[in-house]
PDB file of C-alpha atoms in Angstrom:
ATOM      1  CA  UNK A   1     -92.094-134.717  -2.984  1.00  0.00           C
ATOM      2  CA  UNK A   2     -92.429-137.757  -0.690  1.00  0.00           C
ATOM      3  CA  UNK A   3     -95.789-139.321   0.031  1.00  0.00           C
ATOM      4  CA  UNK A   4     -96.283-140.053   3.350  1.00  0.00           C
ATOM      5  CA  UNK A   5     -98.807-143.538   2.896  1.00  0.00           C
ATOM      6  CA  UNK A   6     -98.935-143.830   6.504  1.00  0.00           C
ATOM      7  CA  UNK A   7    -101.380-140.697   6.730  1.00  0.00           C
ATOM      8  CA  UNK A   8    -102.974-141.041   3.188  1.00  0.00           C
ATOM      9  CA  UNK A   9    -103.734-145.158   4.579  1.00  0.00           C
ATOM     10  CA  UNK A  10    -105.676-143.434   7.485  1.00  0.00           C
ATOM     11  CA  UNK A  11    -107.468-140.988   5.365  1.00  0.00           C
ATOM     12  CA  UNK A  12    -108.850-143.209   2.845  1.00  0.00           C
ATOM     13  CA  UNK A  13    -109.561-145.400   5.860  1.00  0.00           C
ATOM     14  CA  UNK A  14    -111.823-142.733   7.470  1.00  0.00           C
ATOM     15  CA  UNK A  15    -113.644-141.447   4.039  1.00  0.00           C
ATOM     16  CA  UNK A  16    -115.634-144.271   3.106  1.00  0.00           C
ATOM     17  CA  UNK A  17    -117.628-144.284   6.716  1.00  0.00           C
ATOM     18  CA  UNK A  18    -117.718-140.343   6.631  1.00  0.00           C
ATOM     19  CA  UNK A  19    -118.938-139.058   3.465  1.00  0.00           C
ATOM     20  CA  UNK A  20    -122.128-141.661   3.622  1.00  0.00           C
ATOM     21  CA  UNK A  21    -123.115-140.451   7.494  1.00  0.00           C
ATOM     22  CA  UNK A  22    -122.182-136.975   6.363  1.00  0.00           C
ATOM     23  CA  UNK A  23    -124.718-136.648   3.235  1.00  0.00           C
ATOM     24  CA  UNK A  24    -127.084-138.681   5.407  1.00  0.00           C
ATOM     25  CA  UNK A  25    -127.114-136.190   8.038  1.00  0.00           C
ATOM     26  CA  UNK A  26    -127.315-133.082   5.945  1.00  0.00           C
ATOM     27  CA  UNK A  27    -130.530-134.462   3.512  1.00  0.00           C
ATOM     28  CA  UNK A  28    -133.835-133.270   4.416  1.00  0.00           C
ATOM     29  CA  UNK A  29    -136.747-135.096   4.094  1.00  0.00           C
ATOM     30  CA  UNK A  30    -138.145-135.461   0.512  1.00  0.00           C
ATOM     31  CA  UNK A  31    -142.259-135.630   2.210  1.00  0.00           C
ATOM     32  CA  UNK A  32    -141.195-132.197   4.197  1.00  0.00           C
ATOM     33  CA  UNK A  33    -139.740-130.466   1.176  1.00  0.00           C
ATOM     34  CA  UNK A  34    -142.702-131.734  -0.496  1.00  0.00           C
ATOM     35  CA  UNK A  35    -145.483-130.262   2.426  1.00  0.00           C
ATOM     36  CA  UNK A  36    -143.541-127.103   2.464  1.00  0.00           C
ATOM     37  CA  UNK A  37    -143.610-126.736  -1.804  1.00  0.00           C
ATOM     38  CA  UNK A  38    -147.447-126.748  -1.439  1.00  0.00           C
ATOM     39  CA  UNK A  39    -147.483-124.922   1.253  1.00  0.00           C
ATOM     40  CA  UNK A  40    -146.424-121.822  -0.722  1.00  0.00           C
ATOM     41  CA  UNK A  41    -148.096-122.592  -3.664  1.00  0.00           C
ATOM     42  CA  UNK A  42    -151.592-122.751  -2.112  1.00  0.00           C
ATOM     43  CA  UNK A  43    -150.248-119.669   0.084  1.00  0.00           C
ATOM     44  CA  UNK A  44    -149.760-117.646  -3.976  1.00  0.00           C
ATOM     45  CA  UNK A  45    -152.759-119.639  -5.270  1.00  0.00           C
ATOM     46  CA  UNK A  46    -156.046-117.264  -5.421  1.00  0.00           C
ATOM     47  CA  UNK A  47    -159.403-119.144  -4.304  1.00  0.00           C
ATOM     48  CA  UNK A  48    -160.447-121.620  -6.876  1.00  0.00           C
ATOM     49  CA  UNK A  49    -160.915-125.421  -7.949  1.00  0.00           C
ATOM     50  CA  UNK A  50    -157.220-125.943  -7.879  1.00  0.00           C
ATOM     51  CA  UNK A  51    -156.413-124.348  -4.804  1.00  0.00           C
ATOM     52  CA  UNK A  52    -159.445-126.258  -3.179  1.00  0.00           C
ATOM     53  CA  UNK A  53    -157.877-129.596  -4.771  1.00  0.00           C
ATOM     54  CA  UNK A  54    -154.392-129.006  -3.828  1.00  0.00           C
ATOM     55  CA  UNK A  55    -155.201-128.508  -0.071  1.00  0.00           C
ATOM     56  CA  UNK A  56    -156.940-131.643   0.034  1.00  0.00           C
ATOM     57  CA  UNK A  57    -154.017-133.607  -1.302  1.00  0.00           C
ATOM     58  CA  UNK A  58    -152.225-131.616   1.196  1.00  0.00           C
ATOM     59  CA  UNK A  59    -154.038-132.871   3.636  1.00  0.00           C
ATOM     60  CA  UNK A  60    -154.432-136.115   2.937  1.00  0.00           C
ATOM     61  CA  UNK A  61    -150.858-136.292   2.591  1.00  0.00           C
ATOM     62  CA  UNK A  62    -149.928-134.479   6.265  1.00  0.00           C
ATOM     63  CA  UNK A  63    -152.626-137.339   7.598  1.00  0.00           C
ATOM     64  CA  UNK A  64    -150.503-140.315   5.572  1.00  0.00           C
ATOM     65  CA  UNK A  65    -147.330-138.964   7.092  1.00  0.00           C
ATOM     66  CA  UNK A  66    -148.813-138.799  10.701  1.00  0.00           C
ATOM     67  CA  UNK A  67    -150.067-142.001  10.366  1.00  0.00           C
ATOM     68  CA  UNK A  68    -147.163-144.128   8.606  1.00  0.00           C
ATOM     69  CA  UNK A  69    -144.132-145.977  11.200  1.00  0.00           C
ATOM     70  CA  UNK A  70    -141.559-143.966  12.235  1.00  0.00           C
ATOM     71  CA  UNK A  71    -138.435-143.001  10.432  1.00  0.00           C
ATOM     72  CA  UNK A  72    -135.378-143.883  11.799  1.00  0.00           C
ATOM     73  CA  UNK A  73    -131.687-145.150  11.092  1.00  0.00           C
ATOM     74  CA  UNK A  74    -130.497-148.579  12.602  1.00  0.00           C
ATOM     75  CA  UNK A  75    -128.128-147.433  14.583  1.00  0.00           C
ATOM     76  CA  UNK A  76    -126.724-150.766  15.587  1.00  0.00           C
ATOM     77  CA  UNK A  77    -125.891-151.680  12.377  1.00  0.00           C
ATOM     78  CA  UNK A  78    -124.583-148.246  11.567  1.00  0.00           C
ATOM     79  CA  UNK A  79    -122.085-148.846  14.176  1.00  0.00           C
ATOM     80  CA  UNK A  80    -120.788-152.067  13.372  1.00  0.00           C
ATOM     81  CA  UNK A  81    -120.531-151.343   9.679  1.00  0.00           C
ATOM     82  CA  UNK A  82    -118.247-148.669  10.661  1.00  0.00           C
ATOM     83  CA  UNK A  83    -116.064-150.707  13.007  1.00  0.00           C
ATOM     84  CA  UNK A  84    -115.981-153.365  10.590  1.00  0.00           C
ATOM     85  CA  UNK A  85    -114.949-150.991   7.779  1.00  0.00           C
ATOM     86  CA  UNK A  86    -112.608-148.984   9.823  1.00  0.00           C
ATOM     87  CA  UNK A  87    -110.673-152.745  10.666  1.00  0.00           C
ATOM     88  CA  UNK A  88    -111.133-153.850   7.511  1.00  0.00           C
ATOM     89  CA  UNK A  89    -109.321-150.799   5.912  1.00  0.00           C
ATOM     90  CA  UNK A  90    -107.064-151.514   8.682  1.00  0.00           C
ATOM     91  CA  UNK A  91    -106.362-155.235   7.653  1.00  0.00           C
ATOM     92  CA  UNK A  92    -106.008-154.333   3.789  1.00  0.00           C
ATOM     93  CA  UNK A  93    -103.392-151.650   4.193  1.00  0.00           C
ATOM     94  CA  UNK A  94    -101.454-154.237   6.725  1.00  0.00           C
ATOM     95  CA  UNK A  95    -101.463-157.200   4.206  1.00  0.00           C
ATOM     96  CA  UNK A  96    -100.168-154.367   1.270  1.00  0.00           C
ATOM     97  CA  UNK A  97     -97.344-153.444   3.828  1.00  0.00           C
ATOM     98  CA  UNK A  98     -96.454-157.250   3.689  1.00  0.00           C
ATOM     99  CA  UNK A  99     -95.656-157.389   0.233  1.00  0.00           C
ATOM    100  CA  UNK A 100     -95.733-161.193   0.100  1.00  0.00           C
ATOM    101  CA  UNK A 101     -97.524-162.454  -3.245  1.00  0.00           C
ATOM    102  CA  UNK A 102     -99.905-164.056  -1.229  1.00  0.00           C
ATOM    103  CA  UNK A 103    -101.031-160.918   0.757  1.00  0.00           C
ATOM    104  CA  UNK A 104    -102.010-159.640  -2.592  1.00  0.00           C
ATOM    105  CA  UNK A 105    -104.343-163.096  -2.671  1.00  0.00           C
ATOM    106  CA  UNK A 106    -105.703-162.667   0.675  1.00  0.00           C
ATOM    107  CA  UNK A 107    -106.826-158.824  -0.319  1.00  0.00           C
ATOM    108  CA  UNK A 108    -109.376-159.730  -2.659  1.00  0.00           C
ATOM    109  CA  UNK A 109    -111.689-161.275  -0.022  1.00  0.00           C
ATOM    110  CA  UNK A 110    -111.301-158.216   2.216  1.00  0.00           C
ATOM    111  CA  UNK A 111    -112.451-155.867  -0.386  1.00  0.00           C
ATOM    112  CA  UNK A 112    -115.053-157.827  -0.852  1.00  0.00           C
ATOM    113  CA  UNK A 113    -116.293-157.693   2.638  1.00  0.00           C
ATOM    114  CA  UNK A 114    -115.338-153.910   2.539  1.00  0.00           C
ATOM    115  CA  UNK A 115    -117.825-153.309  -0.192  1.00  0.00           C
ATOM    116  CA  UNK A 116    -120.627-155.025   1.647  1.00  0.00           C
ATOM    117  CA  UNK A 117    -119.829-152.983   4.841  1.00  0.00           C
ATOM    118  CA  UNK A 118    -119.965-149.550   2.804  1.00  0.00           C
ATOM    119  CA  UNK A 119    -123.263-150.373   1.373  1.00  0.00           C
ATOM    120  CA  UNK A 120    -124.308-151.320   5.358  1.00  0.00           C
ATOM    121  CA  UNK A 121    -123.434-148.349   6.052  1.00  0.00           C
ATOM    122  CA  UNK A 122    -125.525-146.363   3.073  1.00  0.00           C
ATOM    123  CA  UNK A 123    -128.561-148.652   4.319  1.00  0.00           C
ATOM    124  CA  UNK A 124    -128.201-148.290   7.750  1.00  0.00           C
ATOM    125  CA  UNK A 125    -127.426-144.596   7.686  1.00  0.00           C
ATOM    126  CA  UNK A 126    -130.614-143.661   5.552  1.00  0.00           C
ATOM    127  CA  UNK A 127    -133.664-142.483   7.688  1.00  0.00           C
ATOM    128  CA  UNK A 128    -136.372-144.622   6.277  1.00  0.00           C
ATOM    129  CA  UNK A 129    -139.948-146.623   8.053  1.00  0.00           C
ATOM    130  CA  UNK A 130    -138.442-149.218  10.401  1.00  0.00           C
ATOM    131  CA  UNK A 131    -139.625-152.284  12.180  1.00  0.00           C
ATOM    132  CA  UNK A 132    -138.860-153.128  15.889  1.00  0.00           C
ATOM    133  CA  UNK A 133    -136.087-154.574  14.985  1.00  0.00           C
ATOM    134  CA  UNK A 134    -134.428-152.292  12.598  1.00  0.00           C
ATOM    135  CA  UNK A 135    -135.491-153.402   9.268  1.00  0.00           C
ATOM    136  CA  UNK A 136    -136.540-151.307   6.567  1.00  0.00           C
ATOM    137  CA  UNK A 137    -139.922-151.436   6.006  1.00  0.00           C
ATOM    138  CA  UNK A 138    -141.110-152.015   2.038  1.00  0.00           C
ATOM    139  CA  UNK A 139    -144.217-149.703   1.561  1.00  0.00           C
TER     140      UNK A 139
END
């Protein structure tokens, strides 16, 4: 059985920007899962002190929510995380082809620079408070 590298080089080039936008798509947001869980308990929950208490913590929290920034992605960096990974990938799997010993020198700073571009693309990709400018906002 013969490998063929060419299209397993372009695979492994695309998985590392896909997976993270992927499972950063498809997550729902923890404070709506959260609202909803309530929601049916005080829905099951017959008229008492709890059921009193939990819809006032359900309310406060639906008025935090409406009242905290924005949650967004930064879609900027997003985008050149995955350009940069995508020719980084690129530029790794042409110094391999080389086969020089010194290619196998000059890889070790590009997988460096591809590890910081994966995690850009984890931060970026995450739907979190933002500023103007596409920082994550510490709360």
């Amino acid at each position: 059985m013969e490998i063929n590298w060419d299209l397993l080089i372009k695979v492994l080039a695309v998985l590392p920007v896909l997976i993270p936008l992927i499972l950063a798509a498809i997550r729902e947001d923890p404070e709506d899962q959260k609202i909803e869980r309530d929601v049916d308990l005080i829905a099951k929950l017959p008229d008492s002190a709890a059921r009193a208490a939990l819809l006032k913590r359900l309310d406060t929290r639906i008025r935090e929510q409406d009242s905290a920034p924005a949650r967004s992605r930064n879609i900027p960096s997003l985008a050149g995380a995955i350009l940069g990974t995508l020719g980084l990938t690129w530029a790794a799997a042409a110094l391999l082809s080389i086969g020089a010993w010194w290619a196998y020198l000059a890889i070790a700073p590009v997988v460096i620079l591809l590890s910081v571009l994966v995690y850009g693309i984890f931060e970026s990709s995450q739907k979190v408070p933002r500023d103007e400018k596409g920082k994550r906002l510490v709360t």
